[in-house]
CSV table of C-alpha atoms and ligand atoms in Angstrom, one decimal:
chain,number,residue,atom,x,y,z
Z,107,MET,CA,107.4,73.8,94.8
Z,108,LYS,CA,107.2,77.1,95.2
Z,109,LYS,CA,103.4,78.4,95.8
Z,110,ILE,CA,102.5,81.9,94.5
Z,111,LEU,CA,99.3,83.3,95.0
Z,112,ILE,CA,97.5,85.6,92.3
Z,113,THR,CA,94.8,87.6,93.4
Z,114,GLY,CA,92.2,88.7,90.2
Z,115,GLY,CA,93.4,85.8,88.1
Z,116,ALA,CA,90.1,85.8,86.2
Z,117,GLY,CA,90.3,89.4,85.3
Z,118,PHE,CA,91.6,91.0,82.1
Z,119,ILE,CA,95.6,91.6,83.4
Z,120,GLY,CA,95.3,88.7,86.2
Z,121,SER,CA,94.1,85.9,83.2
Z,122,HIS,CA,97.4,87.5,81.3
Z,123,VAL,CA,99.7,86.6,84.5
Z,124,VAL,CA,98.4,83.4,85.2
Z,125,ARG,CA,98.8,81.8,81.5
Z,126,LEU,CA,102.2,83.6,81.3
Z,127,PHE,CA,103.0,81.8,85.0
Z,128,VAL,CA,101.8,78.3,84.7
Z,129,GLY,CA,103.0,77.9,81.3
Z,130,LYS,CA,106.7,79.1,81.9
Z,131,TYR,CA,107.4,78.2,85.3
Z,132,PRO,CA,106.7,74.1,86.2
Z,133,GLY,CA,108.3,74.7,89.2
Z,134,TYR,CA,105.8,77.0,90.6
Z,135,HIS,CA,102.3,76.0,91.7
Z,136,ILE,CA,100.2,78.7,90.9
Z,137,PHE,CA,96.4,79.3,93.0
Z,138,ASN,CA,94.5,81.6,91.4
Z,139,LEU,CA,91.9,83.5,94.1
Z,140,ASP,CA,89.2,85.3,92.5
Z,141,LYS,CA,85.4,86.4,93.6
Z,142,LEU,CA,84.0,86.0,90.1
Z,143,THR,CA,82.7,89.5,90.3
Z,144,TYR,CA,80.7,90.7,86.7
Z,145,ALA,CA,84.5,91.1,85.6
Z,146,GLY,CA,85.8,87.9,86.4
Z,147,ASN,CA,85.1,84.8,84.4
Z,148,LEU,CA,87.1,81.3,83.8
Z,149,GLU,CA,86.0,81.7,80.3
Z,150,ASN,CA,89.7,83.4,80.5
Z,151,LEU,CA,91.4,80.7,81.6
Z,152,ARG,CA,89.8,77.3,79.7
Z,153,ASP,CA,93.3,76.9,78.3
Z,154,VAL,CA,95.1,76.7,81.3
Z,155,GLU,CA,92.7,75.0,84.3
Z,156,GLN,CA,94.0,71.0,83.5
Z,157,MET,CA,97.2,72.5,83.6
Z,158,GLU,CA,98.7,70.3,86.7
Z,159,ASN,CA,100.5,73.5,88.4
Z,160,TYR,CA,97.0,75.4,88.4
Z,161,THR,CA,94.8,75.5,90.9
Z,162,PHE,CA,91.3,78.1,91.0
Z,163,ILE,CA,89.5,79.2,94.7
Z,164,ARG,CA,86.8,81.0,94.5
Z,165,GLY,CA,86.3,83.4,97.5
Z,166,ASP,CA,86.6,87.4,98.3
Z,167,ILE,CA,89.6,89.2,99.7
Z,168,VAL,CA,87.1,91.4,102.0
Z,169,ASP,CA,86.8,88.0,103.9
Z,170,SER,CA,89.3,88.2,106.5
Z,171,ASP,CA,88.7,85.0,108.1
Z,172,PHE,CA,88.4,83.3,104.7
Z,173,ILE,CA,92.1,84.8,104.2
Z,174,ASN,CA,93.8,84.1,106.9
Z,175,GLN,CA,92.5,80.7,106.9
Z,176,LEU,CA,93.7,79.9,103.3
Z,177,PHE,CA,97.4,81.2,103.6
Z,178,LEU,CA,97.5,79.6,107.0
Z,179,GLN,CA,96.1,76.1,105.0
Z,180,TYR,CA,98.6,77.0,101.4
Z,181,GLY,CA,101.2,78.5,103.1
Z,182,PHE,CA,102.1,81.0,99.8
Z,183,ASP,CA,105.8,82.1,99.3
Z,184,GLY,CA,104.7,85.0,97.1
Z,185,VAL,CA,101.6,87.2,96.0
Z,186,ILE,CA,101.1,88.8,92.8
Z,187,HIS,CA,97.7,90.8,94.2
Z,188,LEU,CA,95.6,92.2,90.8
Z,189,ALA,CA,92.6,91.6,92.4
Z,190,ALA,CA,90.2,94.9,92.2
Z,191,GLU,CA,87.2,97.0,91.6
Z,192,SER,CA,88.8,98.3,88.3
Z,193,HIS,CA,86.3,100.5,86.4
Z,194,VAL,CA,86.2,104.2,87.1
Z,195,ASP,CA,82.8,104.7,85.4
Z,196,ARG,CA,81.5,102.3,88.6
Z,197,SER,CA,83.4,103.9,91.0
Z,198,ILE,CA,81.8,107.2,90.6
Z,199,THR,CA,78.4,105.0,90.8
Z,200,ASN,CA,79.2,103.0,93.9
Z,201,PRO,CA,82.3,104.4,95.7
Z,202,LEU,CA,82.1,102.2,98.5
Z,203,GLU,CA,82.4,98.6,96.9
Z,204,PHE,CA,86.0,100.0,95.9
Z,205,VAL,CA,87.1,101.0,99.2
Z,206,TYR,CA,86.2,97.4,100.2
Z,207,THR,CA,87.6,95.3,97.6
Z,208,ASN,CA,90.9,98.0,96.9
Z,209,VAL,CA,91.1,98.8,100.3
Z,210,ILE,CA,90.2,96.6,103.0
Z,211,GLY,CA,91.0,93.7,100.9
Z,212,THR,CA,94.5,94.7,100.1
Z,213,VAL,CA,94.8,95.0,103.6
Z,214,ASN,CA,93.1,91.7,104.6
Z,215,LEU,CA,96.3,90.2,102.1
Z,216,LEU,CA,98.7,92.1,103.9
Z,217,ASN,CA,98.1,91.0,106.9
Z,218,ALA,CA,97.3,87.2,106.1
Z,219,ALA,CA,100.9,87.8,104.2
Z,220,ARG,CA,102.7,89.2,107.6
Z,221,ASN,CA,101.0,86.5,109.9
Z,222,ILE,CA,102.4,83.6,107.8
Z,223,TRP,CA,106.0,85.0,106.9
Z,224,LYS,CA,106.5,87.0,110.5
Z,225,GLU,CA,109.3,84.2,111.6
Z,226,ASN,CA,111.0,84.3,108.0
Z,227,MET,CA,110.8,86.7,105.5
Z,228,GLU,CA,113.3,85.3,103.3
Z,229,GLY,CA,112.7,84.5,99.7
Z,230,ARG,CA,108.9,85.5,100.1
Z,231,LEU,CA,107.4,88.8,98.4
Z,232,PHE,CA,104.3,90.8,98.2
Z,233,TYR,CA,103.8,92.2,94.7
Z,234,HIS,CA,101.2,94.7,94.7
Z,235,VAL,CA,99.8,95.8,90.7
Z,236,SER,CA,98.6,99.2,90.8
Z,237,THR,CA,97.6,102.1,88.5
Z,238,ASP,CA,99.0,105.5,86.8
Z,239,GLU,CA,95.8,107.2,88.0
Z,240,VAL,CA,96.8,107.2,91.4
Z,241,TYR,CA,99.4,110.3,90.1
Z,242,GLY,CA,96.4,112.1,88.6
Z,243,SER,CA,96.0,114.2,85.6
Z,244,LEU,CA,98.9,115.8,83.6
Z,245,GLY,CA,98.5,119.1,81.2
Z,246,HIS,CA,99.9,118.7,78.1
Z,247,GLU,CA,103.5,118.7,78.9
Z,248,GLY,CA,104.7,116.5,81.6
Z,249,ILE,CA,105.3,112.7,82.7
Z,250,PHE,CA,104.7,110.4,85.6
Z,251,THR,CA,107.6,108.5,87.1
Z,252,GLU,CA,108.0,107.4,90.4
Z,253,GLU,CA,108.4,110.3,92.3
Z,254,THR,CA,105.1,112.4,91.3
Z,255,ARG,CA,103.3,113.3,93.8
Z,256,TYR,CA,100.0,111.0,94.5
Z,257,ASP,CA,97.0,113.3,93.7
Z,258,PRO,CA,94.1,110.6,92.5
Z,259,HIS,CA,90.7,112.3,91.6
Z,260,SER,CA,88.2,109.7,91.1
Z,261,PRO,CA,87.1,107.0,93.9
Z,262,TYR,CA,88.7,104.3,91.8
Z,263,SER,CA,91.9,105.9,92.1
Z,264,ALA,CA,91.9,107.5,95.4
Z,265,SER,CA,91.0,103.6,96.4
Z,266,LYS,CA,94.1,102.1,94.5
Z,267,ALA,CA,96.6,105.1,96.0
Z,268,SER,CA,95.5,104.5,99.4
Z,269,SER,CA,96.4,100.9,98.9
Z,270,ASP,CA,99.4,101.2,97.4
Z,271,HIS,CA,100.1,103.8,100.6
Z,272,PHE,CA,99.3,100.7,102.7
Z,273,VAL,CA,101.6,98.3,101.0
Z,274,ARG,CA,104.4,100.5,101.3
Z,275,ALA,CA,103.5,101.3,105.2
Z,276,TYR,CA,103.8,97.2,105.8
Z,277,HIS,CA,107.2,97.4,104.3
Z,278,ASP,CA,108.3,100.1,106.7
Z,279,THR,CA,106.7,99.5,109.6
Z,280,TYR,CA,106.7,95.4,109.6
Z,281,GLY,CA,109.6,95.0,107.4
Z,282,LEU,CA,106.9,93.1,105.0
Z,283,PRO,CA,108.8,92.4,101.4
Z,284,VAL,CA,106.8,93.9,98.6
Z,285,VAL,CA,107.4,95.7,95.4
Z,286,LEU,CA,104.7,97.6,93.4
Z,287,SER,CA,103.9,98.7,89.8
Z,288,ASN,CA,102.0,101.4,88.3
Z,289,CYS,CA,100.6,100.7,85.0
Z,290,SER,CA,99.1,103.0,82.1
Z,291,ASN,CA,95.8,101.9,80.2
Z,292,ASN,CA,96.3,98.2,78.9
Z,293,TYR,CA,94.5,96.7,75.8
Z,294,GLY,CA,94.2,93.5,74.4
Z,295,SER,CA,91.9,90.2,74.6
Z,296,TYR,CA,89.6,89.0,77.6
Z,297,GLN,CA,89.1,92.8,78.9
Z,298,PHE,CA,85.8,93.0,79.5
Z,299,PRO,CA,83.7,95.2,77.0
Z,300,GLU,CA,82.9,98.2,80.1
Z,301,LYS,CA,86.2,100.0,78.8
Z,302,LEU,CA,86.8,102.3,75.8
Z,303,ILE,CA,88.7,99.6,73.5
Z,304,PRO,CA,86.7,96.7,73.7
Z,305,LEU,CA,83.4,98.7,74.4
Z,306,PHE,CA,83.8,100.7,71.1
Z,307,ILE,CA,84.9,97.2,68.9
Z,308,ASN,CA,81.3,95.4,70.2
Z,309,ASN,CA,79.7,98.7,69.2
Z,310,ILE,CA,80.8,99.4,66.1
Z,311,LYS,CA,80.4,95.7,65.3
Z,312,ASN,CA,76.6,95.8,66.3
Z,313,ASN,CA,76.4,99.2,64.7
Z,314,LYS,CA,75.7,101.0,68.1
Z,315,PRO,CA,76.5,104.5,69.2
Z,316,LEU,CA,79.9,105.5,70.0
Z,317,PRO,CA,79.8,107.5,72.9
Z,318,VAL,CA,82.8,109.4,73.3
Z,319,TYR,CA,82.7,111.7,76.6
Z,320,GLY,CA,83.1,115.8,76.7
Z,321,LYS,CA,84.9,116.2,73.5
Z,322,GLY,CA,87.4,113.6,73.3
Z,323,GLU,CA,90.5,115.4,73.7
Z,324,ASN,CA,91.5,113.2,77.0
Z,325,ILE,CA,94.8,111.5,76.3
Z,326,ARG,CA,95.7,107.7,77.5
Z,327,ASP,CA,99.4,106.1,77.3
Z,328,TRP,CA,98.3,102.3,76.1
Z,329,LEU,CA,100.3,98.9,76.5
Z,330,TRP,CA,99.5,95.5,75.1
Z,331,VAL,CA,98.4,93.4,78.1
Z,332,GLU,CA,100.6,90.6,77.6
Z,333,ASP,CA,104.2,93.2,77.4
Z,334,HIS,CA,102.3,94.3,81.5
Z,335,ALA,CA,102.3,90.2,82.2
Z,336,ARG,CA,106.1,90.3,80.8
Z,337,ALA,CA,106.8,93.5,83.2
Z,338,ILE,CA,105.3,91.8,86.2
Z,339,ASP,CA,107.0,88.9,85.7
Z,340,VAL,CA,110.4,90.5,85.3
Z,341,ILE,CA,109.6,92.5,88.8
Z,342,PHE,CA,108.3,89.8,90.5
Z,343,HIS,CA,111.8,88.0,89.7
Z,344,SER,CA,114.2,90.9,89.8
Z,345,GLY,CA,112.7,94.1,91.2
Z,346,LYS,CA,114.3,95.6,94.0
Z,347,LYS,CA,112.3,95.1,97.5
Z,348,GLY,CA,110.5,98.1,98.7
Z,349,GLU,CA,110.1,99.9,95.3
Z,350,THR,CA,108.0,100.9,92.7
Z,351,TYR,CA,108.3,100.6,88.8
Z,352,ASN,CA,106.5,102.4,86.4
Z,353,ILE,CA,105.2,100.2,83.4
Z,354,GLY,CA,103.9,101.9,80.2
Z,355,GLY,CA,104.0,102.2,76.4
Z,356,HIS,CA,105.3,105.5,75.2
Z,357,ASN,CA,102.6,105.4,73.2
Z,358,GLU,CA,100.3,108.3,73.9
Z,359,TRP,CA,96.5,108.8,71.9
Z,360,LYS,CA,94.0,111.5,72.0
Z,361,ASN,CA,90.8,109.4,72.4
Z,362,ILE,CA,89.2,111.0,69.3
Z,363,ASP,CA,92.0,110.0,67.2
Z,364,LEU,CA,91.9,106.4,68.7
Z,365,ILE,CA,88.7,105.7,68.1
Z,366,ARG,CA,88.9,107.4,64.2
Z,367,LEU,CA,91.8,105.0,64.0
Z,368,MET,CA,89.7,102.0,65.4
Z,369,CYS,CA,86.2,103.0,62.8
Z,370,LYS,CA,89.0,102.8,60.1
Z,371,ILE,CA,90.3,99.5,61.1
Z,372,MET,CA,86.8,97.6,61.5
Z,373,ASP,CA,85.6,99.4,58.5
Z,374,ARG,CA,88.3,97.5,56.7
Z,375,LYS,CA,87.7,94.5,58.4
Z,376,LEU,CA,84.0,94.2,58.2
Z,377,GLY,CA,84.0,95.3,54.5
Z,378,ARG,CA,82.1,98.9,55.5
Z,379,THR,CA,82.6,102.1,53.1
Z,380,PRO,CA,85.5,103.6,54.4
Z,381,GLY,CA,84.1,106.3,56.8
Z,382,THR,CA,80.9,104.5,57.5
Z,383,SER,CA,81.9,103.4,61.2
Z,384,GLU,CA,82.9,106.9,62.1
Z,385,GLN,CA,79.0,108.6,61.7
Z,386,LEU,CA,78.5,106.3,64.8
Z,387,ILE,CA,80.6,108.6,66.7
Z,388,THR,CA,78.3,110.6,69.2
Z,389,TYR,CA,79.6,113.2,72.0
Z,390,VAL,CA,77.9,112.6,75.4
Z,391,LYS,CA,78.3,114.0,78.7
Z,392,ASP,CA,81.5,114.3,80.5
Z,393,ARG,CA,82.9,111.6,83.2
Z,394,ALA,CA,82.7,113.5,85.9
Z,395,GLY,CA,86.2,114.3,87.4
Z,396,HIS,CA,87.8,113.3,84.2
Z,397,ASP,CA,91.4,113.3,83.7
Z,398,LEU,CA,92.9,114.9,81.1
Z,399,ARG,CA,96.0,113.2,80.0
Z,400,TYR,CA,98.2,110.1,81.5
Z,401,ALA,CA,101.9,109.4,80.1
Z,402,ILE,CA,104.2,107.2,82.0
Z,403,ASP,CA,108.0,107.2,82.3
Z,404,SER,CA,109.0,103.7,82.2
Z,405,GLY,CA,112.9,104.5,82.1
Z,406,LYS,CA,113.9,102.8,85.9
Z,407,LEU,CA,111.8,99.6,84.8
Z,408,GLN,CA,113.6,99.7,81.3
Z,409,LYS,CA,117.3,100.6,83.0
Z,410,GLU,CA,117.6,98.4,86.1
Z,411,LEU,CA,115.8,95.5,84.9
Z,412,GLY,CA,115.9,95.6,81.0
Z,413,TRP,CA,112.4,95.2,80.0
Z,414,VAL,CA,111.0,96.9,76.6
Z,415,PRO,CA,107.5,97.1,75.4
Z,416,SER,CA,107.1,94.1,72.2
Z,417,LEU,CA,104.4,95.2,70.2
Z,418,GLN,CA,103.8,98.7,68.0
Z,419,PHE,CA,100.4,100.2,69.2
Z,420,GLU,CA,99.2,99.7,65.5
Z,421,GLU,CA,100.0,96.1,65.2
Z,422,GLY,CA,97.7,95.1,68.8
Z,423,LEU,CA,94.9,96.9,67.7
Z,424,GLU,CA,94.5,94.9,64.9
Z,425,LYS,CA,95.3,91.8,66.7
Z,426,THR,CA,93.2,93.2,69.4
Z,427,ILE,CA,90.4,93.5,67.0
Z,428,ASP,CA,90.5,90.2,65.3
Z,429,TRP,CA,90.4,88.9,68.5
Z,430,TYR,CA,87.2,90.5,69.7
Z,431,LEU,CA,85.8,89.7,65.7
Z,432,SER,CA,86.7,85.6,66.5
Z,433,GLN,CA,85.2,85.9,70.3
Z,434,THR,CA,81.3,85.9,69.5
Z,435,GLU,CA,80.4,83.8,71.9
Z,436,TRP,CA,82.7,85.2,75.0
Z,437,LEU,CA,81.1,88.4,73.7
Z,438,LYS,CA,77.5,87.4,73.9
Z,439,ASN,CA,78.1,85.7,77.4
Z,440,VAL,CA,79.8,88.8,79.1
Z,441,THR,CA,77.2,91.0,77.3
Z,442,SER,CA,74.1,89.1,78.4
Z,443,GLY,CA,71.9,89.7,81.7
Z,444,GLU,CA,73.9,92.1,84.1
Z,445,TYR,CA,75.9,94.0,81.5
Z,446,GLN,CA,72.9,94.9,79.9
Z,447,LYS,CA,71.8,96.9,83.1
Z,448,TYR,CA,74.7,98.3,83.5
Z,449,TYR,CA,74.7,99.7,79.7
Z,450,GLU,CA,71.4,101.0,80.1
Z,451,GLN,CA,72.1,102.7,83.6
Z,452,GLN,CA,75.7,104.1,82.1
Z,453,TYR,CA,74.7,105.3,78.4
Z,454,VAL,CA,71.0,105.1,77.5
Z,455,LYS,CA,69.3,106.4,80.7
Z,456,ARG,CA,71.4,109.6,81.4
N,790,LIG,P1,89.5,93.1,85.8
N,790,LIG,O1,88.4,94.3,86.4
N,790,LIG,O2,89.5,93.1,84.6
N,790,LIG,O3,89.8,92.2,86.4
N,790,LIG,C1,89.5,92.1,88.4
N,790,LIG,C2,89.4,90.6,89.1
N,790,LIG,O4,89.4,90.9,89.9
N,790,LIG,C3,88.1,90.0,88.6
N,790,LIG,O5,88.3,88.6,88.1
N,790,LIG,C4,87.3,90.0,89.5
N,790,LIG,O6,86.6,88.9,89.7
N,790,LIG,C5,88.6,90.3,90.8
N,790,LIG,N1,88.0,91.3,91.9
N,790,LIG,C6,87.0,91.6,91.9
N,790,LIG,N2,86.8,92.1,93.4
N,790,LIG,C7,87.4,91.0,93.9
N,790,LIG,C8,87.4,90.4,95.7
N,790,LIG,N3,86.7,91.3,96.2
N,790,LIG,N4,87.9,89.2,95.9
N,790,LIG,C9,88.4,88.9,95.0
N,790,LIG,N5,88.5,88.6,93.7
N,790,LIG,C10,87.8,90.0,93.2
N,790,LIG,O7,90.7,94.2,86.2
N,790,LIG,P2,92.1,94.5,85.4
N,790,LIG,O8,91.5,95.8,84.3
N,790,LIG,O9,92.6,93.2,85.1
N,790,LIG,O10,93.1,95.0,86.6
N,790,LIG,C11,93.8,94.2,87.2
N,790,LIG,C12,94.8,94.8,88.4
N,790,LIG,O11,95.8,96.0,87.3
N,790,LIG,C13,93.9,95.8,89.3
N,790,LIG,O12,94.1,96.4,90.2
N,790,LIG,C14,93.9,97.2,88.1
N,790,LIG,O13,93.7,98.5,89.4
N,790,LIG,C15,95.0,97.2,87.5
N,790,LIG,N6,95.4,98.0,86.6
N,790,LIG,C16,94.5,98.2,85.6
N,790,LIG,C17,95.1,98.4,84.4
N,790,LIG,C18,94.4,98.4,83.0
N,790,LIG,O14,94.2,99.2,81.7
N,790,LIG,N7,93.1,97.5,83.0
N,790,LIG,C19,96.1,99.3,84.1
N,790,LIG,C20,96.7,99.4,85.4
N,790,LIG,C21,96.6,98.8,86.8
N,791,LIG,O1,95.4,104.1,83.3
N,791,LIG,C1,95.5,103.3,84.0
N,791,LIG,C2,93.7,102.9,84.1
N,791,LIG,O2,92.9,102.5,82.8
N,791,LIG,C3,93.1,101.5,84.7
N,791,LIG,O3,94.1,101.9,86.4
N,791,LIG,C4,91.9,101.4,84.8
N,791,LIG,O4,91.5,99.9,85.1
N,791,LIG,C5,91.1,101.2,83.6
N,791,LIG,O5,89.7,101.0,83.7
N,791,LIG,C6,91.5,102.3,82.5
N,791,LIG,O6,90.8,103.2,83.2
N,791,LIG,P1,90.3,105.0,82.0
N,791,LIG,O7,89.7,105.2,82.8
N,791,LIG,O8,91.6,105.5,81.6
N,791,LIG,O9,90.2,103.5,81.1
N,791,LIG,P2,88.5,103.6,80.2
N,791,LIG,O10,88.5,102.5,79.4
N,791,LIG,O11,87.4,103.1,81.2
N,791,LIG,O12,88.6,104.9,79.4
N,791,LIG,C7,89.7,105.5,78.2
N,791,LIG,C8,89.4,106.6,77.8
N,791,LIG,O13,87.7,106.9,77.1
N,791,LIG,C9,89.3,108.0,79.1
N,791,LIG,O14,89.5,109.1,78.7
N,791,LIG,C10,87.4,108.0,78.8
N,791,LIG,C11,87.1,107.5,77.6
N,791,LIG,N1,85.7,106.9,77.4
N,791,LIG,C12,85.7,105.7,78.2
N,791,LIG,C13,84.4,105.0,77.7
N,791,LIG,C14,84.3,103.6,78.8
N,791,LIG,C15,84.8,107.4,77.0
N,791,LIG,O15,84.9,108.2,75.8
N,791,LIG,N2,83.8,107.2,76.3
N,791,LIG,C16,83.4,105.5,77.1
N,791,LIG,O16,82.1,104.9,76.7
């Protein structure tokens, strides 16, 4: 049985990747390593936890002794690395946390993999999951390809860019078998409600202001999270060693247009008079260093590995809104306690 380590599997994207791999590959044993920070939640994996080919391990990728020991103990055949601090706003408040987890944590995993695989790299793979934000910001024209020069602007994207460079350096210097992907904005179930879509769904539901940064003119390229998980599956199994693949939905939305669409759908679902939820839109101080536009060219992945997104955005958004409206207990649990302090500092006291 192949032993696959997935890091950050209790988070948003990681939980979808764990669910896909545990269900689809009974010949793999999936080890989910997660620190369970505010963003990690075992509730995201209740349907998976009893499966025989699944083990959860609580631990911190920043702790090099623990990581080295873990790799020696289990002798993983492959790693899919998603664990990260992932929210841009938090990186502006606390950049060092992003350096520890995203940079040092990644290097600790690379060292541990190199150590146990050094005698035989055959059939091994270290897959690093990264973001399109490493490419910086586009103007109104252009698109990110795998050749776009790195130009990160936030502490989050700088830390992810740094980790990408380390992964490539370990391939070039030590021959570590690696593959990387850089994906655009994901949406779907189990996303922590600090990110735009789940935060605004929750606020619309609770009649709270919708804090739009700047003029709402920024553009993001949205991808259904399960399509990202499928892309990770395809790249893990068929991607070429040492290569990078961009993943995106060819689905650009100006924030304000997306927010208006969410308001419209939710008015209908909540039985409100059309136009009611839009009145919650409140323009607030812009995010520092706010990237104007992201757009991903996923042509390489589509042509070489045959992946295509499965879901139209409007359909995905409806499904996502339905999911959050039905998950009252999940939402209540993740928005109590610490979340309230974060919300105060980020939105109320500013
Ligand atoms: P998330 O914040 O929802 O989840 C991150 C997970 O990592 C959590 O379960 C958390 O507990 C865990 N974690 C954090 N620090 C850890 C540590 N020191 N040790 C062990 N576990 C730790 O993030 P996400 O949105 O699911 O993103 C997952 C990955 O995908 C990240 O690497 C992110 O950069 C990348 N990515 C995200 C998006 C997106 O739109 N969300 C898009 C492209 C790429
Ligand atoms: O592009 C991929 C990246 O997408 C991932 O690497 C990150 O982990 C993920 O968080 C996401 O980053 P963004 O900064 O694009 O996502 P966020 O949901 O925070 O914001 C989306 C847009 O909405 C952005 O232009 C900022 C704006 N926004 C966000 C929040 C939270 C608001 O206007 N108001 C808000 O309250």
